[in-house]
PDB file of C-alpha atoms in Angstrom:
ATOM      1  CA  UNK A   1      17.897 110.356 -19.639  1.00  0.00           C
ATOM      2  CA  UNK A   2      21.341 110.235 -21.232  1.00  0.00           C
ATOM      3  CA  UNK A   3      24.106 112.291 -19.589  1.00  0.00           C
ATOM      4  CA  UNK A   4      27.430 113.319 -21.103  1.00  0.00           C
ATOM      5  CA  UNK A   5      30.161 115.672 -19.945  1.00  0.00           C
ATOM      6  CA  UNK A   6      33.450 116.809 -21.460  1.00  0.00           C
ATOM      7  CA  UNK A   7      35.861 119.057 -19.570  1.00  0.00           C
ATOM      8  CA  UNK A   8      39.031 120.710 -20.849  1.00  0.00           C
ATOM      9  CA  UNK A   9      41.501 123.164 -19.380  1.00  0.00           C
ATOM     10  CA  UNK A  10      42.743 125.664 -21.951  1.00  0.00           C
ATOM     11  CA  UNK A  11      45.476 128.299 -21.962  1.00  0.00           C
ATOM     12  CA  UNK A  12      43.197 131.248 -22.625  1.00  0.00           C
ATOM     13  CA  UNK A  13      41.233 133.678 -20.459  1.00  0.00           C
ATOM     14  CA  UNK A  14      37.524 132.936 -20.010  1.00  0.00           C
ATOM     15  CA  UNK A  15      36.465 136.156 -21.752  1.00  0.00           C
ATOM     16  CA  UNK A  16      38.425 135.368 -24.918  1.00  0.00           C
ATOM     17  CA  UNK A  17      37.241 131.739 -25.015  1.00  0.00           C
ATOM     18  CA  UNK A  18      33.602 132.740 -24.458  1.00  0.00           C
ATOM     19  CA  UNK A  19      33.802 135.487 -27.087  1.00  0.00           C
ATOM     20  CA  UNK A  20      35.352 133.067 -29.588  1.00  0.00           C
ATOM     21  CA  UNK A  21      32.263 130.839 -29.259  1.00  0.00           C
ATOM     22  CA  UNK A  22      30.037 133.817 -30.195  1.00  0.00           C
ATOM     23  CA  UNK A  23      31.740 134.689 -33.472  1.00  0.00           C
ATOM     24  CA  UNK A  24      30.275 133.705 -36.840  1.00  0.00           C
ATOM     25  CA  UNK A  25      31.694 130.405 -38.048  1.00  0.00           C
ATOM     26  CA  UNK A  26      32.593 129.095 -34.583  1.00  0.00           C
ATOM     27  CA  UNK A  27      30.103 126.228 -34.679  1.00  0.00           C
ATOM     28  CA  UNK A  28      31.232 125.185 -38.141  1.00  0.00           C
ATOM     29  CA  UNK A  29      34.880 125.282 -36.994  1.00  0.00           C
ATOM     30  CA  UNK A  30      33.998 122.949 -34.109  1.00  0.00           C
ATOM     31  CA  UNK A  31      32.106 120.469 -36.285  1.00  0.00           C
ATOM     32  CA  UNK A  32      33.923 117.510 -37.849  1.00  0.00           C
ATOM     33  CA  UNK A  33      34.002 117.657 -41.668  1.00  0.00           C
ATOM     34  CA  UNK A  34      32.302 114.255 -41.748  1.00  0.00           C
ATOM     35  CA  UNK A  35      29.235 115.724 -39.982  1.00  0.00           C
ATOM     36  CA  UNK A  36      28.350 118.879 -41.906  1.00  0.00           C
ATOM     37  CA  UNK A  37      26.186 121.470 -40.219  1.00  0.00           C
ATOM     38  CA  UNK A  38      24.961 124.736 -41.691  1.00  0.00           C
ATOM     39  CA  UNK A  39      23.744 127.751 -39.728  1.00  0.00           C
ATOM     40  CA  UNK A  40      20.555 128.928 -41.453  1.00  0.00           C
ATOM     41  CA  UNK A  41      20.105 132.224 -39.604  1.00  0.00           C
ATOM     42  CA  UNK A  42      23.531 133.749 -40.251  1.00  0.00           C
ATOM     43  CA  UNK A  43      22.639 136.989 -38.446  1.00  0.00           C
ATOM     44  CA  UNK A  44      22.193 135.050 -35.167  1.00  0.00           C
ATOM     45  CA  UNK A  45      23.327 136.910 -32.051  1.00  0.00           C
ATOM     46  CA  UNK A  46      23.608 135.020 -28.767  1.00  0.00           C
ATOM     47  CA  UNK A  47      21.195 136.619 -26.333  1.00  0.00           C
ATOM     48  CA  UNK A  48      18.596 135.380 -23.880  1.00  0.00           C
ATOM     49  CA  UNK A  49      15.832 133.432 -25.703  1.00  0.00           C
ATOM     50  CA  UNK A  50      17.487 133.743 -29.133  1.00  0.00           C
ATOM     51  CA  UNK A  51      17.001 130.756 -31.412  1.00  0.00           C
ATOM     52  CA  UNK A  52      19.616 129.302 -33.731  1.00  0.00           C
ATOM     53  CA  UNK A  53      18.421 127.232 -36.686  1.00  0.00           C
ATOM     54  CA  UNK A  54      20.782 124.585 -38.024  1.00  0.00           C
ATOM     55  CA  UNK A  55      20.628 122.211 -40.952  1.00  0.00           C
ATOM     56  CA  UNK A  56      22.238 118.829 -40.343  1.00  0.00           C
ATOM     57  CA  UNK A  57      23.056 116.365 -43.096  1.00  0.00           C
ATOM     58  CA  UNK A  58      22.317 112.729 -42.357  1.00  0.00           C
ATOM     59  CA  UNK A  59      23.373 111.029 -45.558  1.00  0.00           C
ATOM     60  CA  UNK A  60      21.006 112.261 -48.272  1.00  0.00           C
ATOM     61  CA  UNK A  61      18.576 113.654 -45.684  1.00  0.00           C
ATOM     62  CA  UNK A  62      18.483 117.184 -44.253  1.00  0.00           C
ATOM     63  CA  UNK A  63      17.271 117.777 -40.707  1.00  0.00           C
ATOM     64  CA  UNK A  64      16.512 121.139 -39.095  1.00  0.00           C
ATOM     65  CA  UNK A  65      17.526 121.689 -35.487  1.00  0.00           C
ATOM     66  CA  UNK A  66      16.279 124.730 -33.588  1.00  0.00           C
ATOM     67  CA  UNK A  67      18.234 125.580 -30.439  1.00  0.00           C
ATOM     68  CA  UNK A  68      16.747 128.010 -27.894  1.00  0.00           C
ATOM     69  CA  UNK A  69      19.396 129.853 -25.833  1.00  0.00           C
ATOM     70  CA  UNK A  70      18.995 130.785 -22.185  1.00  0.00           C
ATOM     71  CA  UNK A  71      20.840 131.144 -18.865  1.00  0.00           C
ATOM     72  CA  UNK A  72      23.321 133.472 -20.535  1.00  0.00           C
ATOM     73  CA  UNK A  73      25.978 134.856 -18.228  1.00  0.00           C
ATOM     74  CA  UNK A  74      28.586 136.669 -20.332  1.00  0.00           C
ATOM     75  CA  UNK A  75      32.050 135.121 -20.079  1.00  0.00           C
ATOM     76  CA  UNK A  76      30.690 132.285 -17.876  1.00  0.00           C
ATOM     77  CA  UNK A  77      27.923 130.237 -19.526  1.00  0.00           C
ATOM     78  CA  UNK A  78      25.123 129.789 -21.989  1.00  0.00           C
ATOM     79  CA  UNK A  79      22.688 126.923 -22.496  1.00  0.00           C
ATOM     80  CA  UNK A  80      20.983 125.658 -25.594  1.00  0.00           C
ATOM     81  CA  UNK A  81      17.784 123.661 -25.438  1.00  0.00           C
ATOM     82  CA  UNK A  82      16.395 121.887 -28.478  1.00  0.00           C
ATOM     83  CA  UNK A  83      13.054 123.264 -29.652  1.00  0.00           C
ATOM     84  CA  UNK A  84      12.997 121.062 -32.751  1.00  0.00           C
ATOM     85  CA  UNK A  85      15.347 118.273 -33.753  1.00  0.00           C
ATOM     86  CA  UNK A  86      16.203 114.602 -33.463  1.00  0.00           C
ATOM     87  CA  UNK A  87      15.941 114.274 -29.680  1.00  0.00           C
ATOM     88  CA  UNK A  88      12.920 114.158 -27.407  1.00  0.00           C
ATOM     89  CA  UNK A  89      14.887 116.392 -25.024  1.00  0.00           C
ATOM     90  CA  UNK A  90      18.276 118.131 -25.374  1.00  0.00           C
ATOM     91  CA  UNK A  91      19.898 120.520 -22.885  1.00  0.00           C
ATOM     92  CA  UNK A  92      23.513 121.560 -23.491  1.00  0.00           C
ATOM     93  CA  UNK A  93      25.290 123.718 -20.910  1.00  0.00           C
ATOM     94  CA  UNK A  94      28.416 125.567 -22.096  1.00  0.00           C
ATOM     95  CA  UNK A  95      30.376 126.499 -18.955  1.00  0.00           C
ATOM     96  CA  UNK A  96      33.527 128.656 -18.755  1.00  0.00           C
ATOM     97  CA  UNK A  97      35.322 128.771 -15.402  1.00  0.00           C
ATOM     98  CA  UNK A  98      38.369 131.027 -15.052  1.00  0.00           C
ATOM     99  CA  UNK A  99      41.151 129.256 -13.175  1.00  0.00           C
ATOM    100  CA  UNK A 100      43.584 132.160 -13.594  1.00  0.00           C
ATOM    101  CA  UNK A 101      43.937 135.197 -15.846  1.00  0.00           C
ATOM    102  CA  UNK A 102      45.295 132.928 -18.588  1.00  0.00           C
ATOM    103  CA  UNK A 103      43.589 129.579 -17.947  1.00  0.00           C
ATOM    104  CA  UNK A 104      39.967 128.455 -18.270  1.00  0.00           C
ATOM    105  CA  UNK A 105      38.152 125.231 -17.486  1.00  0.00           C
ATOM    106  CA  UNK A 106      35.540 124.678 -20.166  1.00  0.00           C
ATOM    107  CA  UNK A 107      32.760 122.152 -19.611  1.00  0.00           C
ATOM    108  CA  UNK A 108      30.144 120.881 -22.004  1.00  0.00           C
ATOM    109  CA  UNK A 109      27.348 119.205 -20.027  1.00  0.00           C
ATOM    110  CA  UNK A 110      24.567 117.482 -21.953  1.00  0.00           C
ATOM    111  CA  UNK A 111      21.345 115.852 -20.798  1.00  0.00           C
ATOM    112  CA  UNK A 112      19.225 114.367 -23.556  1.00  0.00           C
ATOM    113  CA  UNK A 113      16.649 111.707 -24.260  1.00  0.00           C
ATOM    114  CA  UNK A 114      15.599 109.907 -27.400  1.00  0.00           C
ATOM    115  CA  UNK A 115      12.136 109.558 -28.876  1.00  0.00           C
ATOM    116  CA  UNK A 116      10.798 106.349 -27.389  1.00  0.00           C
ATOM    117  CA  UNK A 117      11.538 107.360 -23.808  1.00  0.00           C
ATOM    118  CA  UNK A 118      13.465 105.449 -21.174  1.00  0.00           C
ATOM    119  CA  UNK A 119      13.491 102.217 -23.164  1.00  0.00           C
ATOM    120  CA  UNK A 120      15.162 103.913 -26.146  1.00  0.00           C
ATOM    121  CA  UNK A 121      17.626 105.675 -23.821  1.00  0.00           C
ATOM    122  CA  UNK A 122      18.600 102.351 -22.217  1.00  0.00           C
ATOM    123  CA  UNK A 123      18.913 100.520 -25.525  1.00  0.00           C
ATOM    124  CA  UNK A 124      20.652 103.250 -27.534  1.00  0.00           C
ATOM    125  CA  UNK A 125      22.235 105.482 -24.890  1.00  0.00           C
ATOM    126  CA  UNK A 126      25.637 103.852 -25.443  1.00  0.00           C
ATOM    127  CA  UNK A 127      25.531 104.826 -29.143  1.00  0.00           C
ATOM    128  CA  UNK A 128      24.538 108.421 -28.359  1.00  0.00           C
ATOM    129  CA  UNK A 129      27.328 108.729 -25.766  1.00  0.00           C
ATOM    130  CA  UNK A 130      29.838 107.264 -28.249  1.00  0.00           C
ATOM    131  CA  UNK A 131      28.817 109.797 -30.911  1.00  0.00           C
ATOM    132  CA  UNK A 132      28.914 112.663 -28.390  1.00  0.00           C
ATOM    133  CA  UNK A 133      32.345 111.538 -27.179  1.00  0.00           C
ATOM    134  CA  UNK A 134      33.698 111.622 -30.763  1.00  0.00           C
ATOM    135  CA  UNK A 135      32.091 114.990 -31.473  1.00  0.00           C
ATOM    136  CA  UNK A 136      33.299 116.665 -28.297  1.00  0.00           C
ATOM    137  CA  UNK A 137      36.776 115.119 -28.487  1.00  0.00           C
ATOM    138  CA  UNK A 138      37.009 116.765 -31.913  1.00  0.00           C
ATOM    139  CA  UNK A 139      35.620 120.089 -30.672  1.00  0.00           C
ATOM    140  CA  UNK A 140      37.921 120.281 -27.688  1.00  0.00           C
ATOM    141  CA  UNK A 141      40.921 119.290 -29.832  1.00  0.00           C
ATOM    142  CA  UNK A 142      40.118 122.173 -32.194  1.00  0.00           C
ATOM    143  CA  UNK A 143      40.150 124.522 -29.208  1.00  0.00           C
ATOM    144  CA  UNK A 144      43.442 123.054 -27.935  1.00  0.00           C
ATOM    145  CA  UNK A 145      44.951 123.586 -31.370  1.00  0.00           C
ATOM    146  CA  UNK A 146      43.752 127.195 -31.366  1.00  0.00           C
ATOM    147  CA  UNK A 147      44.440 128.201 -27.748  1.00  0.00           C
ATOM    148  CA  UNK A 148      46.817 125.599 -26.317  1.00  0.00           C
ATOM    149  CA  UNK A 149      46.743 123.076 -23.525  1.00  0.00           C
ATOM    150  CA  UNK A 150      46.956 123.874 -19.861  1.00  0.00           C
ATOM    151  CA  UNK A 151      47.704 121.293 -17.165  1.00  0.00           C
ATOM    152  CA  UNK A 152      45.867 119.040 -16.533  1.00  0.00           C
ATOM    153  CA  UNK A 153      45.314 118.594 -20.274  1.00  0.00           C
ATOM    154  CA  UNK A 154      41.719 117.345 -20.138  1.00  0.00           C
ATOM    155  CA  UNK A 155      39.311 115.127 -18.313  1.00  0.00           C
ATOM    156  CA  UNK A 156      36.423 113.228 -19.866  1.00  0.00           C
ATOM    157  CA  UNK A 157      33.433 111.854 -18.016  1.00  0.00           C
ATOM    158  CA  UNK A 158      30.759 110.147 -20.024  1.00  0.00           C
TER     159      UNK A 158
END
């Protein structure tokens, strides 16, 4: 199993940060231009057991990713679990912890495994973590640019 975590402290209340993640276009805004993603079910509404279908571009190839959402606690968390996609297993926890009325600790916690099992995870886990680190550094920077830093600026583990 491959584990990754990215934590940031932002100058925004948890409700506003959580709600921003629910709006149309949020995922695209958090995705680097070099890694295009397209939401195929544009009428998606985040609710328990809702599924979001994405199209990822890997060079000339298109890959569909279906994410099942669960453990939804408004203003606090939601999880997405891959139903179909490139991983054998993917569980992404989106956590929003209010630190004050104007400050939120946001954590992205990912547990995933590659096709090929433990051997593939051991051999290629470093590459997956590197790609996740780049992706989530970008995502969190976009949120800093939108909402502002709080102190401490951010902590990365992974």
